[in-house]
């Protein structure tokens, strides 16, 4: 069994077992477990570690190295994350969908009378230090083995942590199912977690007990339905660079742990303790999960997938910006088992974004989406409401926008978070619809807004081929 969640290995007193010659070269300020592993290692491994320690003294590294479980494994078998060449376009399109999906999830929670998770409220980006591990919201350390599936483990870890935060109970996702079915990558060539999150959104992922990890590529069991689903996911920023520390902290507090890319080197493979500050500028090749921060250390707390015999029981403190940690950082929002999700509205949002995402990524976001349902173990889904998307052009319209949302809810519509459109807004107040059959609905929305005293809204037909056409309210451009 490669995917380990065993308790921490008991500390052993091993000094007596070390030979006199080894005792002179093996540091005494690392864990006895790592001391013993180094004592048992071949002379070539001990020499490689000594070379790294020489570098550490020369370069002022603030971390210790040792004979970890990952040190002698080729990097290509452990770190195989590949950032897409078109990342910025892909991220911008995905974040456009994410804004809509989050709005629908928030509106669904509002209809269900469910407040924001009390756990999310404990995290504030202005705090000097906070991490989800010490707050008991992170699942056990896993082991990806000699398979370039780090992207699958990072995606699963981010989802598991966010699920515990929102639902209060730990889960164990099947990374093997993600590896086999998501189309996000494989063991040999690696991959990227974007399609893993997309799979969680449209199909869901089963538990580890339903499909156990083998550290090898397998055939997708399409008949295995996924209980655990995402309602939204997105990137911290659509820039291909590392997000600002403030942005990463804000998303950790808003959504929980983040999947992120970084650059792995032999020094990282040998990391056993301290703050990792190698600051190697090489390209990203590995996916991990950022679970918190500590400004006094100037570092992120990062969960890895190389078992507990690496790092500080599977974790590393990564110096802010070191080895490009945080590149392509992404969050995921799982279903809330107490919130009946407005699935039709979410499907509508995905359909609207689908052509753009498919053109950029080559993968349809909507494919298989018709099977999406709320968590089968959640409360019974309510009657579906049709979403009306509200667009506005300046901050002075916010009061009117909120008044419009209330009026639309009272009319029986779903009114997700409005979107700022600025110069893209029309000169007049419009209710846009896209097929003739929706004319009565658009006229009703316009009449409701006019009755609420928001202006002279007019229903406007926009000819556009959409599989599931929305209704949109556009506040006019002003001055």
Tab-separated table of C-alpha atoms in Angstrom:
chain	number	residue	atom	x	y	z
A	1	UNK	CA	0.000	0.000	0.000
A	2	UNK	CA	1.769	3.148	-1.151
A	3	UNK	CA	-0.694	5.788	-0.022
A	4	UNK	CA	0.267	5.993	3.626
A	5	UNK	CA	-1.632	7.708	6.413
A	6	UNK	CA	0.157	5.930	9.238
A	7	UNK	CA	0.779	7.768	12.520
A	8	UNK	CA	4.104	9.480	13.018
A	9	UNK	CA	6.925	7.018	13.505
A	10	UNK	CA	8.077	6.916	17.091
A	11	UNK	CA	11.429	8.610	17.717
A	12	UNK	CA	14.183	6.030	18.216
A	13	UNK	CA	17.422	6.401	20.128
A	14	UNK	CA	19.888	5.177	17.544
A	15	UNK	CA	23.163	6.806	18.475
A	16	UNK	CA	24.641	3.555	19.734
A	17	UNK	CA	24.060	1.966	16.342
A	18	UNK	CA	26.171	4.545	14.501
A	19	UNK	CA	29.747	3.684	13.658
A	20	UNK	CA	32.532	5.952	14.885
A	21	UNK	CA	33.344	7.171	11.359
A	22	UNK	CA	29.701	7.914	10.495
A	23	UNK	CA	29.100	9.727	13.779
A	24	UNK	CA	31.748	12.269	12.756
A	25	UNK	CA	29.957	13.186	9.518
A	26	UNK	CA	26.261	12.755	10.322
A	27	UNK	CA	24.804	15.888	11.960
A	28	UNK	CA	23.359	15.564	15.447
A	29	UNK	CA	20.859	18.390	14.916
A	30	UNK	CA	18.543	16.356	12.656
A	31	UNK	CA	15.967	13.779	13.695
A	32	UNK	CA	17.402	10.443	14.962
A	33	UNK	CA	15.308	8.762	12.271
A	34	UNK	CA	17.177	10.678	9.562
A	35	UNK	CA	20.479	10.007	11.331
A	36	UNK	CA	19.841	6.277	11.172
A	37	UNK	CA	18.750	6.403	7.523
A	38	UNK	CA	21.988	8.226	6.658
A	39	UNK	CA	24.064	5.751	8.634
A	40	UNK	CA	22.492	2.910	6.638
A	41	UNK	CA	22.857	4.675	3.279
A	42	UNK	CA	25.579	3.908	0.704
A	43	UNK	CA	28.736	6.011	0.793
A	44	UNK	CA	27.682	7.794	-2.428
A	45	UNK	CA	24.472	9.022	-0.788
A	46	UNK	CA	26.361	10.261	2.274
A	47	UNK	CA	28.777	12.103	-0.015
A	48	UNK	CA	25.890	13.745	-1.917
A	49	UNK	CA	24.441	14.934	1.380
A	50	UNK	CA	27.824	16.291	2.450
A	51	UNK	CA	28.037	18.234	-0.822
A	52	UNK	CA	24.622	19.772	-0.130
A	53	UNK	CA	25.720	20.736	3.385
A	54	UNK	CA	28.789	22.430	1.948
A	55	UNK	CA	26.475	24.416	-0.346
A	56	UNK	CA	24.269	25.274	2.610
A	57	UNK	CA	27.174	26.875	4.454
A	58	UNK	CA	28.293	28.793	1.372
A	59	UNK	CA	24.836	30.062	0.412
A	60	UNK	CA	23.340	30.686	3.854
A	61	UNK	CA	20.560	28.127	3.629
A	62	UNK	CA	18.375	28.013	6.749
A	63	UNK	CA	17.307	24.380	6.427
A	64	UNK	CA	18.787	20.961	7.153
A	65	UNK	CA	19.195	18.076	4.709
A	66	UNK	CA	19.271	14.347	5.277
A	67	UNK	CA	18.557	10.887	3.877
A	68	UNK	CA	14.837	11.305	3.260
A	69	UNK	CA	12.640	8.705	1.593
A	70	UNK	CA	12.716	10.829	-1.584
A	71	UNK	CA	16.401	11.669	-1.817
A	72	UNK	CA	17.536	8.791	-4.035
A	73	UNK	CA	14.464	8.746	-6.298
A	74	UNK	CA	14.939	10.468	-9.681
A	75	UNK	CA	13.262	13.870	-9.676
A	76	UNK	CA	11.366	12.961	-12.846
A	77	UNK	CA	9.524	10.228	-10.926
A	78	UNK	CA	8.482	12.605	-8.139
A	79	UNK	CA	8.081	16.026	-9.710
A	80	UNK	CA	6.238	16.035	-13.033
A	81	UNK	CA	3.956	19.040	-12.996
A	82	UNK	CA	3.781	20.752	-16.391
A	83	UNK	CA	2.448	24.290	-16.547
A	84	UNK	CA	0.440	24.846	-19.775
A	85	UNK	CA	2.044	27.184	-22.310
A	86	UNK	CA	-1.227	29.085	-22.585
A	87	UNK	CA	-1.651	29.394	-18.816
A	88	UNK	CA	-2.660	33.062	-18.669
A	89	UNK	CA	-5.453	32.715	-21.234
A	90	UNK	CA	-6.584	29.490	-19.597
A	91	UNK	CA	-6.581	31.041	-16.118
A	92	UNK	CA	-8.500	34.141	-17.231
A	93	UNK	CA	-11.225	32.000	-18.815
A	94	UNK	CA	-11.409	29.702	-15.804
A	95	UNK	CA	-11.625	32.596	-13.341
A	96	UNK	CA	-14.503	34.064	-15.342
A	97	UNK	CA	-16.380	30.791	-14.827
A	98	UNK	CA	-15.237	30.620	-11.200
A	99	UNK	CA	-16.818	33.996	-10.406
A	100	UNK	CA	-20.152	32.777	-11.719
A	101	UNK	CA	-19.896	29.407	-9.974
A	102	UNK	CA	-19.043	31.003	-6.624
A	103	UNK	CA	-21.996	33.371	-7.018
A	104	UNK	CA	-24.323	30.425	-7.556
A	105	UNK	CA	-22.873	28.543	-4.583
A	106	UNK	CA	-23.274	31.617	-2.370
A	107	UNK	CA	-26.860	32.167	-3.557
A	108	UNK	CA	-27.643	28.493	-2.940
A	109	UNK	CA	-26.325	28.859	0.609
A	110	UNK	CA	-28.399	32.016	1.082
A	111	UNK	CA	-31.559	30.189	0.001
A	112	UNK	CA	-30.706	27.339	2.384
A	113	UNK	CA	-30.106	29.740	5.273
A	114	UNK	CA	-26.561	28.416	5.694
A	115	UNK	CA	-23.997	30.857	7.069
A	116	UNK	CA	-20.340	30.788	6.111
A	117	UNK	CA	-18.347	28.051	7.818
A	118	UNK	CA	-17.237	29.065	11.302
A	119	UNK	CA	-13.827	27.614	10.495
A	120	UNK	CA	-13.313	29.976	7.558
A	121	UNK	CA	-14.078	32.889	9.855
A	122	UNK	CA	-11.101	31.998	12.088
A	123	UNK	CA	-8.649	32.689	9.267
A	124	UNK	CA	-7.792	36.316	8.564
A	125	UNK	CA	-5.160	37.333	5.988
A	126	UNK	CA	-3.979	40.114	8.304
A	127	UNK	CA	-2.836	37.622	10.952
A	128	UNK	CA	0.902	37.184	11.393
A	129	UNK	CA	0.518	33.419	11.274
A	130	UNK	CA	-2.228	30.932	10.474
A	131	UNK	CA	-2.361	27.425	9.114
A	132	UNK	CA	-5.106	24.864	8.605
A	133	UNK	CA	-2.951	21.950	9.820
A	134	UNK	CA	-2.656	23.203	13.388
A	135	UNK	CA	-6.370	23.975	13.325
A	136	UNK	CA	-7.125	20.313	12.607
A	137	UNK	CA	-8.494	20.833	9.086
A	138	UNK	CA	-5.863	18.960	7.054
A	139	UNK	CA	-5.960	15.253	6.194
A	140	UNK	CA	-3.031	12.862	6.635
A	141	UNK	CA	0.187	12.934	4.618
A	142	UNK	CA	0.085	10.708	1.515
A	143	UNK	CA	2.755	9.017	-0.582
A	144	UNK	CA	2.630	9.251	-4.385
A	145	UNK	CA	5.437	6.706	-4.802
A	146	UNK	CA	7.561	6.576	-7.953
A	147	UNK	CA	4.854	8.090	-10.160
A	148	UNK	CA	4.689	11.641	-11.493
A	149	UNK	CA	1.214	12.160	-10.046
A	150	UNK	CA	2.036	15.024	-7.682
A	151	UNK	CA	-0.584	17.144	-9.492
A	152	UNK	CA	-3.284	14.603	-8.556
A	153	UNK	CA	-2.220	14.578	-4.906
A	154	UNK	CA	-2.060	18.380	-4.718
A	155	UNK	CA	-5.570	18.680	-6.165
A	156	UNK	CA	-6.928	15.994	-3.837
A	157	UNK	CA	-5.243	17.543	-0.775
A	158	UNK	CA	-6.674	20.990	-1.529
A	159	UNK	CA	-10.153	19.508	-1.954
A	160	UNK	CA	-9.902	17.339	1.183
A	161	UNK	CA	-8.806	20.294	3.315
A	162	UNK	CA	-11.538	22.562	1.990
A	163	UNK	CA	-14.119	19.791	2.483
A	164	UNK	CA	-13.154	19.359	6.141
A	165	UNK	CA	-13.360	23.130	6.641
A	166	UNK	CA	-16.840	23.401	5.139
A	167	UNK	CA	-18.354	20.124	6.295
A	168	UNK	CA	-16.477	19.278	9.482
A	169	UNK	CA	-15.587	15.680	8.581
A	170	UNK	CA	-12.364	14.306	7.061
A	171	UNK	CA	-12.423	12.464	3.744
A	172	UNK	CA	-9.875	10.517	1.700
A	173	UNK	CA	-10.173	11.015	-2.065
A	174	UNK	CA	-9.037	8.511	-4.666
A	175	UNK	CA	-6.001	10.021	-6.380
A	176	UNK	CA	-5.943	6.904	-8.552
A	177	UNK	CA	-9.368	7.730	-9.982
A	178	UNK	CA	-8.193	11.261	-10.771
A	179	UNK	CA	-5.049	9.825	-12.385
A	180	UNK	CA	-7.030	7.328	-14.455
A	181	UNK	CA	-10.032	9.420	-15.460
A	182	UNK	CA	-9.436	13.182	-15.398
A	183	UNK	CA	-7.211	13.421	-18.481
A	184	UNK	CA	-4.934	15.710	-16.467
A	185	UNK	CA	-1.785	13.603	-16.858
A	186	UNK	CA	-0.057	10.317	-16.153
A	187	UNK	CA	2.822	8.813	-14.169
A	188	UNK	CA	5.501	9.046	-16.839
A	189	UNK	CA	4.939	12.473	-18.376
A	190	UNK	CA	3.240	14.144	-15.423
A	191	UNK	CA	0.443	16.669	-15.755
A	192	UNK	CA	-1.315	19.673	-14.239
A	193	UNK	CA	-4.108	19.940	-11.702
A	194	UNK	CA	-6.436	22.123	-13.786
A	195	UNK	CA	-8.193	19.180	-15.402
A	196	UNK	CA	-8.250	17.332	-12.081
A	197	UNK	CA	-10.311	20.183	-10.608
A	198	UNK	CA	-12.481	20.287	-13.728
A	199	UNK	CA	-13.155	16.565	-13.272
A	200	UNK	CA	-14.203	17.202	-9.667
A	201	UNK	CA	-16.593	19.878	-10.917
A	202	UNK	CA	-18.313	17.900	-13.642
A	203	UNK	CA	-18.021	14.274	-12.483
A	204	UNK	CA	-16.922	14.161	-8.868
A	205	UNK	CA	-14.348	11.858	-7.299
A	206	UNK	CA	-14.889	8.658	-5.283
A	207	UNK	CA	-13.234	7.781	-2.000
A	208	UNK	CA	-9.873	6.039	-1.709
A	209	UNK	CA	-11.647	2.943	-0.401
A	210	UNK	CA	-13.458	2.639	-3.755
A	211	UNK	CA	-10.325	2.822	-5.907
A	212	UNK	CA	-6.996	2.493	-4.118
A	213	UNK	CA	-3.744	4.057	-5.215
A	214	UNK	CA	-1.248	1.866	-7.094
A	215	UNK	CA	1.410	4.411	-8.205
A	216	UNK	CA	0.835	3.289	-11.797
A	217	UNK	CA	-1.373	4.392	-14.672
A	218	UNK	CA	-4.639	2.505	-14.939
A	219	UNK	CA	-7.796	2.250	-17.020
A	220	UNK	CA	-10.608	4.633	-16.102
A	221	UNK	CA	-13.562	2.985	-14.392
A	222	UNK	CA	-16.196	5.282	-15.869
A	223	UNK	CA	-18.970	3.429	-14.041
A	224	UNK	CA	-17.540	4.490	-10.675
A	225	UNK	CA	-19.513	7.589	-9.734
A	226	UNK	CA	-17.889	10.280	-7.648
A	227	UNK	CA	-19.590	11.282	-4.438
A	228	UNK	CA	-17.273	14.220	-3.781
A	229	UNK	CA	-17.869	17.152	-6.131
A	230	UNK	CA	-16.598	20.672	-6.520
A	231	UNK	CA	-18.980	23.578	-7.071
A	232	UNK	CA	-16.219	25.974	-8.181
A	233	UNK	CA	-12.478	26.310	-8.608
A	234	UNK	CA	-10.159	29.010	-9.851
A	235	UNK	CA	-6.694	30.518	-9.731
A	236	UNK	CA	-5.410	33.040	-7.197
A	237	UNK	CA	-4.371	35.161	-10.175
A	238	UNK	CA	-4.363	34.680	-13.932
A	239	UNK	CA	-0.777	35.925	-14.123
A	240	UNK	CA	1.829	33.250	-14.872
A	241	UNK	CA	4.044	34.604	-12.101
A	242	UNK	CA	3.862	33.956	-8.373
A	243	UNK	CA	0.880	35.749	-6.767
A	244	UNK	CA	1.454	38.370	-4.084
A	245	UNK	CA	1.686	37.052	-0.531
A	246	UNK	CA	-1.454	39.012	0.294
A	247	UNK	CA	-3.377	37.331	-2.523
A	248	UNK	CA	-2.320	33.841	-1.424
A	249	UNK	CA	-3.299	34.544	2.193
A	250	UNK	CA	-6.689	35.906	1.113
A	251	UNK	CA	-7.500	32.747	-0.841
A	252	UNK	CA	-6.266	30.451	1.944
A	253	UNK	CA	-8.750	32.188	4.247
A	254	UNK	CA	-11.564	32.328	1.683
A	255	UNK	CA	-11.376	28.751	0.434
A	256	UNK	CA	-8.807	26.729	2.386
A	257	UNK	CA	-5.591	25.019	1.195
A	258	UNK	CA	-4.265	25.818	-2.277
A	259	UNK	CA	-2.742	23.559	-4.917
A	260	UNK	CA	0.404	25.245	-6.203
A	261	UNK	CA	3.429	24.610	-8.403
A	262	UNK	CA	7.099	25.053	-7.497
A	263	UNK	CA	10.604	24.057	-8.547
A	264	UNK	CA	12.033	20.887	-6.986
A	265	UNK	CA	15.798	20.333	-6.724
A	266	UNK	CA	18.030	17.748	-4.976
A	267	UNK	CA	18.172	20.079	-1.965
A	268	UNK	CA	14.393	19.969	-1.697
A	269	UNK	CA	14.433	16.174	-2.005
A	270	UNK	CA	16.794	16.060	0.967
A	271	UNK	CA	14.921	18.616	3.120
A	272	UNK	CA	14.372	17.480	6.719
A	273	UNK	CA	13.733	20.649	8.767
A	274	UNK	CA	13.961	24.436	8.981
A	275	UNK	CA	12.881	27.130	6.524
A	276	UNK	CA	13.622	26.101	2.944
A	277	UNK	CA	15.242	29.106	1.243
A	278	UNK	CA	17.260	27.698	-1.649
A	279	UNK	CA	15.703	30.252	-4.047
A	280	UNK	CA	16.536	28.247	-7.146
A	281	UNK	CA	15.169	30.100	-10.235
A	282	UNK	CA	14.583	26.971	-12.330
A	283	UNK	CA	11.246	26.105	-13.994
A	284	UNK	CA	8.377	24.685	-11.958
A	285	UNK	CA	8.091	20.889	-11.983
A	286	UNK	CA	6.202	19.872	-8.848
A	287	UNK	CA	2.766	20.371	-7.286
A	288	UNK	CA	2.189	20.767	-3.547
A	289	UNK	CA	-0.479	22.192	-1.235
A	290	UNK	CA	-0.059	25.475	0.665
A	291	UNK	CA	-1.933	25.215	3.982
A	292	UNK	CA	-0.829	28.342	5.876
A	293	UNK	CA	1.867	30.888	6.655
A	294	UNK	CA	4.069	32.374	9.386
A	295	UNK	CA	5.415	35.887	8.848
A	296	UNK	CA	7.958	35.469	11.661
A	297	UNK	CA	9.519	32.678	9.585
A	298	UNK	CA	8.777	34.481	6.328
A	299	UNK	CA	7.413	31.214	5.023
A	300	UNK	CA	4.466	29.165	3.801
A	301	UNK	CA	3.549	25.870	5.470
A	302	UNK	CA	3.388	23.363	2.611
A	303	UNK	CA	2.028	19.820	2.517
A	304	UNK	CA	3.929	17.440	0.240
A	305	UNK	CA	3.063	13.937	-1.030
A	306	UNK	CA	6.305	12.046	-0.340
A	307	UNK	CA	5.183	10.353	2.931
A	308	UNK	CA	6.184	11.223	6.500
A	309	UNK	CA	9.837	10.182	6.084
A	310	UNK	CA	10.475	13.396	4.201
A	311	UNK	CA	10.679	16.891	5.669
A	312	UNK	CA	9.007	17.719	8.972
A	313	UNK	CA	6.696	14.697	9.023
A	314	UNK	CA	5.713	15.349	5.403
A	315	UNK	CA	5.616	19.172	5.580
A	316	UNK	CA	8.033	21.940	4.658
A	317	UNK	CA	8.308	25.600	5.623
A	318	UNK	CA	8.946	27.343	2.284
A	319	UNK	CA	10.476	30.806	2.341
A	320	UNK	CA	8.190	33.301	0.561
A	321	UNK	CA	9.082	33.217	-3.132
A	322	UNK	CA	11.710	30.487	-2.845
A	323	UNK	CA	11.825	28.088	-5.807
A	324	UNK	CA	8.777	29.817	-7.308
A	325	UNK	CA	6.452	28.421	-4.644
A	326	UNK	CA	2.888	29.594	-5.292
A	327	UNK	CA	3.065	29.536	-9.092
A	328	UNK	CA	-0.377	28.860	-10.603
A	329	UNK	CA	-1.870	28.594	-7.105
A	330	UNK	CA	-5.473	27.379	-7.308
A	331	UNK	CA	-8.369	26.969	-4.881
A	332	UNK	CA	-11.302	24.582	-4.979
A	333	UNK	CA	-14.704	24.785	-3.304
A	334	UNK	CA	-16.448	21.473	-2.541
A	335	UNK	CA	-20.149	20.926	-2.114
A	336	UNK	CA	-21.566	21.820	1.278
A	337	UNK	CA	-23.608	18.836	2.440
A	338	UNK	CA	-26.107	21.173	4.121
A	339	UNK	CA	-26.662	23.309	1.019
A	340	UNK	CA	-28.877	22.088	-1.854
A	341	UNK	CA	-26.964	23.342	-4.867
A	342	UNK	CA	-28.828	25.090	-7.686
A	343	UNK	CA	-27.445	22.669	-10.263
A	344	UNK	CA	-29.341	24.027	-13.270
A	345	UNK	CA	-27.878	27.497	-12.745
A	346	UNK	CA	-24.363	26.081	-12.413
A	347	UNK	CA	-24.823	24.025	-15.555
A	348	UNK	CA	-25.949	27.201	-17.315
A	349	UNK	CA	-22.783	29.019	-16.197
A	350	UNK	CA	-20.572	26.171	-17.379
A	351	UNK	CA	-22.371	26.034	-20.731
A	352	UNK	CA	-21.832	29.771	-21.233
A	353	UNK	CA	-18.087	29.415	-20.547
A	354	UNK	CA	-17.647	26.121	-22.344
A	355	UNK	CA	-16.798	27.262	-25.864
A	356	UNK	CA	-14.092	29.616	-24.596
A	357	UNK	CA	-12.516	27.017	-22.316
A	358	UNK	CA	-12.670	24.343	-24.989
A	359	UNK	CA	-10.960	26.602	-27.499
A	360	UNK	CA	-8.141	27.428	-25.056
A	361	UNK	CA	-7.662	24.110	-23.289
A	362	UNK	CA	-8.948	21.650	-25.849
A	363	UNK	CA	-11.177	20.074	-23.202
A	364	UNK	CA	-14.876	20.711	-22.826
A	365	UNK	CA	-15.760	21.862	-19.322
A	366	UNK	CA	-19.315	20.737	-19.925
A	367	UNK	CA	-18.547	17.216	-21.130
A	368	UNK	CA	-20.288	14.842	-18.764
A	369	UNK	CA	-21.766	17.745	-16.841
A	370	UNK	CA	-25.340	16.619	-17.432
A	371	UNK	CA	-24.745	13.927	-14.816
A	372	UNK	CA	-23.974	16.486	-12.142
A	373	UNK	CA	-26.138	16.384	-9.073
A	374	UNK	CA	-25.710	17.679	-5.574
A	375	UNK	CA	-23.879	15.474	-3.078
A	376	UNK	CA	-26.168	12.406	-2.860
A	377	UNK	CA	-25.708	12.415	0.903
A	378	UNK	CA	-26.774	16.041	1.257
A	379	UNK	CA	-30.217	17.427	1.938
A	380	UNK	CA	-32.857	17.132	-0.777
A	381	UNK	CA	-32.403	19.598	-3.612
A	382	UNK	CA	-34.986	22.416	-3.793
A	383	UNK	CA	-36.915	23.511	-6.817
A	384	UNK	CA	-34.426	24.886	-9.340
A	385	UNK	CA	-34.441	28.632	-9.926
A	386	UNK	CA	-33.334	30.225	-13.137
A	387	UNK	CA	-30.341	32.538	-12.770
A	388	UNK	CA	-30.378	36.150	-13.892
A	389	UNK	CA	-26.903	37.643	-14.285
A	390	UNK	CA	-26.530	41.287	-13.284
A	391	UNK	CA	-23.833	43.520	-14.819
A	392	UNK	CA	-23.027	47.059	-13.696
A	393	UNK	CA	-20.704	49.834	-14.831
A	394	UNK	CA	-19.643	51.850	-11.765
A	395	UNK	CA	-19.587	51.828	-7.970
A	396	UNK	CA	-22.424	54.357	-7.715
A	397	UNK	CA	-24.799	51.656	-8.964
A	398	UNK	CA	-24.139	49.172	-6.129
A	399	UNK	CA	-27.182	50.219	-4.087
A	400	UNK	CA	-29.417	49.790	-7.135
A	401	UNK	CA	-27.796	46.456	-7.935
A	402	UNK	CA	-28.584	45.083	-4.470
A	403	UNK	CA	-32.142	46.352	-4.769
A	404	UNK	CA	-32.418	44.566	-8.116
A	405	UNK	CA	-31.153	41.317	-6.583
A	406	UNK	CA	-33.821	41.439	-3.886
A	407	UNK	CA	-36.539	42.130	-6.447
A	408	UNK	CA	-35.382	39.234	-8.625
A	409	UNK	CA	-35.240	36.817	-5.689
A	410	UNK	CA	-38.771	37.791	-4.763
A	411	UNK	CA	-39.786	37.051	-8.347
A	412	UNK	CA	-38.370	33.527	-7.972
A	413	UNK	CA	-35.043	33.961	-9.765
A	414	UNK	CA	-31.521	33.255	-8.578
A	415	UNK	CA	-29.448	36.449	-8.499
A	416	UNK	CA	-25.751	35.532	-8.124
A	417	UNK	CA	-22.951	37.982	-7.373
A	418	UNK	CA	-23.116	40.886	-9.887
A	419	UNK	CA	-20.221	41.473	-12.286
A	420	UNK	CA	-18.478	44.771	-12.936
A	421	UNK	CA	-18.346	45.500	-16.675
A	422	UNK	CA	-17.354	49.174	-16.863
A	423	UNK	CA	-16.972	50.436	-20.415
A	424	UNK	CA	-18.520	47.251	-21.807
A	425	UNK	CA	-21.916	48.306	-20.446
A	426	UNK	CA	-24.558	49.693	-22.842
A	427	UNK	CA	-25.788	53.272	-22.773
A	428	UNK	CA	-29.287	52.261	-21.705
A	429	UNK	CA	-30.781	49.924	-19.060
A	430	UNK	CA	-31.250	46.493	-20.686
A	431	UNK	CA	-32.609	43.058	-19.901
A	432	UNK	CA	-30.985	40.832	-22.507
A	433	UNK	CA	-32.352	37.502	-23.703
A	434	UNK	CA	-31.125	35.184	-26.445
A	435	UNK	CA	-34.055	33.241	-27.833
A	436	UNK	CA	-37.640	34.150	-28.682
A	437	UNK	CA	-39.109	31.764	-26.112
A	438	UNK	CA	-37.504	33.814	-23.317
A	439	UNK	CA	-39.236	37.059	-24.289
A	440	UNK	CA	-41.986	36.736	-21.621
A	441	UNK	CA	-39.404	36.097	-18.892
A	442	UNK	CA	-37.285	39.062	-19.979
A	443	UNK	CA	-40.323	41.350	-20.104
A	444	UNK	CA	-41.309	40.220	-16.593
A	445	UNK	CA	-37.815	40.947	-15.255
A	446	UNK	CA	-37.798	44.391	-16.879
A	447	UNK	CA	-41.217	45.225	-15.432
A	448	UNK	CA	-40.088	44.137	-11.961
A	449	UNK	CA	-36.994	46.342	-12.100
A	450	UNK	CA	-39.033	49.319	-13.325
A	451	UNK	CA	-41.562	48.801	-10.540
A	452	UNK	CA	-38.708	48.815	-8.030
A	453	UNK	CA	-37.821	52.313	-9.234
A	454	UNK	CA	-34.476	51.356	-10.774
A	455	UNK	CA	-35.044	53.043	-14.131
A	456	UNK	CA	-36.534	52.354	-17.526
A	457	UNK	CA	-35.334	48.827	-18.252
A	458	UNK	CA	-36.093	47.411	-21.700
A	459	UNK	CA	-36.069	43.792	-22.839
A	460	UNK	CA	-33.578	43.383	-25.715
A	461	UNK	CA	-33.210	40.290	-27.911
A	462	UNK	CA	-29.584	39.419	-28.698
A	463	UNK	CA	-29.213	36.845	-31.465
A	464	UNK	CA	-26.624	34.353	-30.301
A	465	UNK	CA	-26.508	30.569	-30.457
A	466	UNK	CA	-26.297	29.285	-26.892
A	467	UNK	CA	-27.246	25.839	-25.697
A	468	UNK	CA	-28.743	27.184	-22.471
A	469	UNK	CA	-29.198	30.932	-22.983
A	470	UNK	CA	-29.188	33.118	-19.880
A	471	UNK	CA	-31.103	36.248	-18.988
A	472	UNK	CA	-28.865	39.216	-18.241
A	473	UNK	CA	-29.552	42.578	-16.581
A	474	UNK	CA	-27.214	45.345	-17.758
A	475	UNK	CA	-27.137	48.587	-15.802
A	476	UNK	CA	-26.350	51.523	-18.133
A	477	UNK	CA	-23.010	53.178	-18.628
A	478	UNK	CA	-22.905	56.436	-16.673
A	479	UNK	CA	-20.726	59.479	-17.317
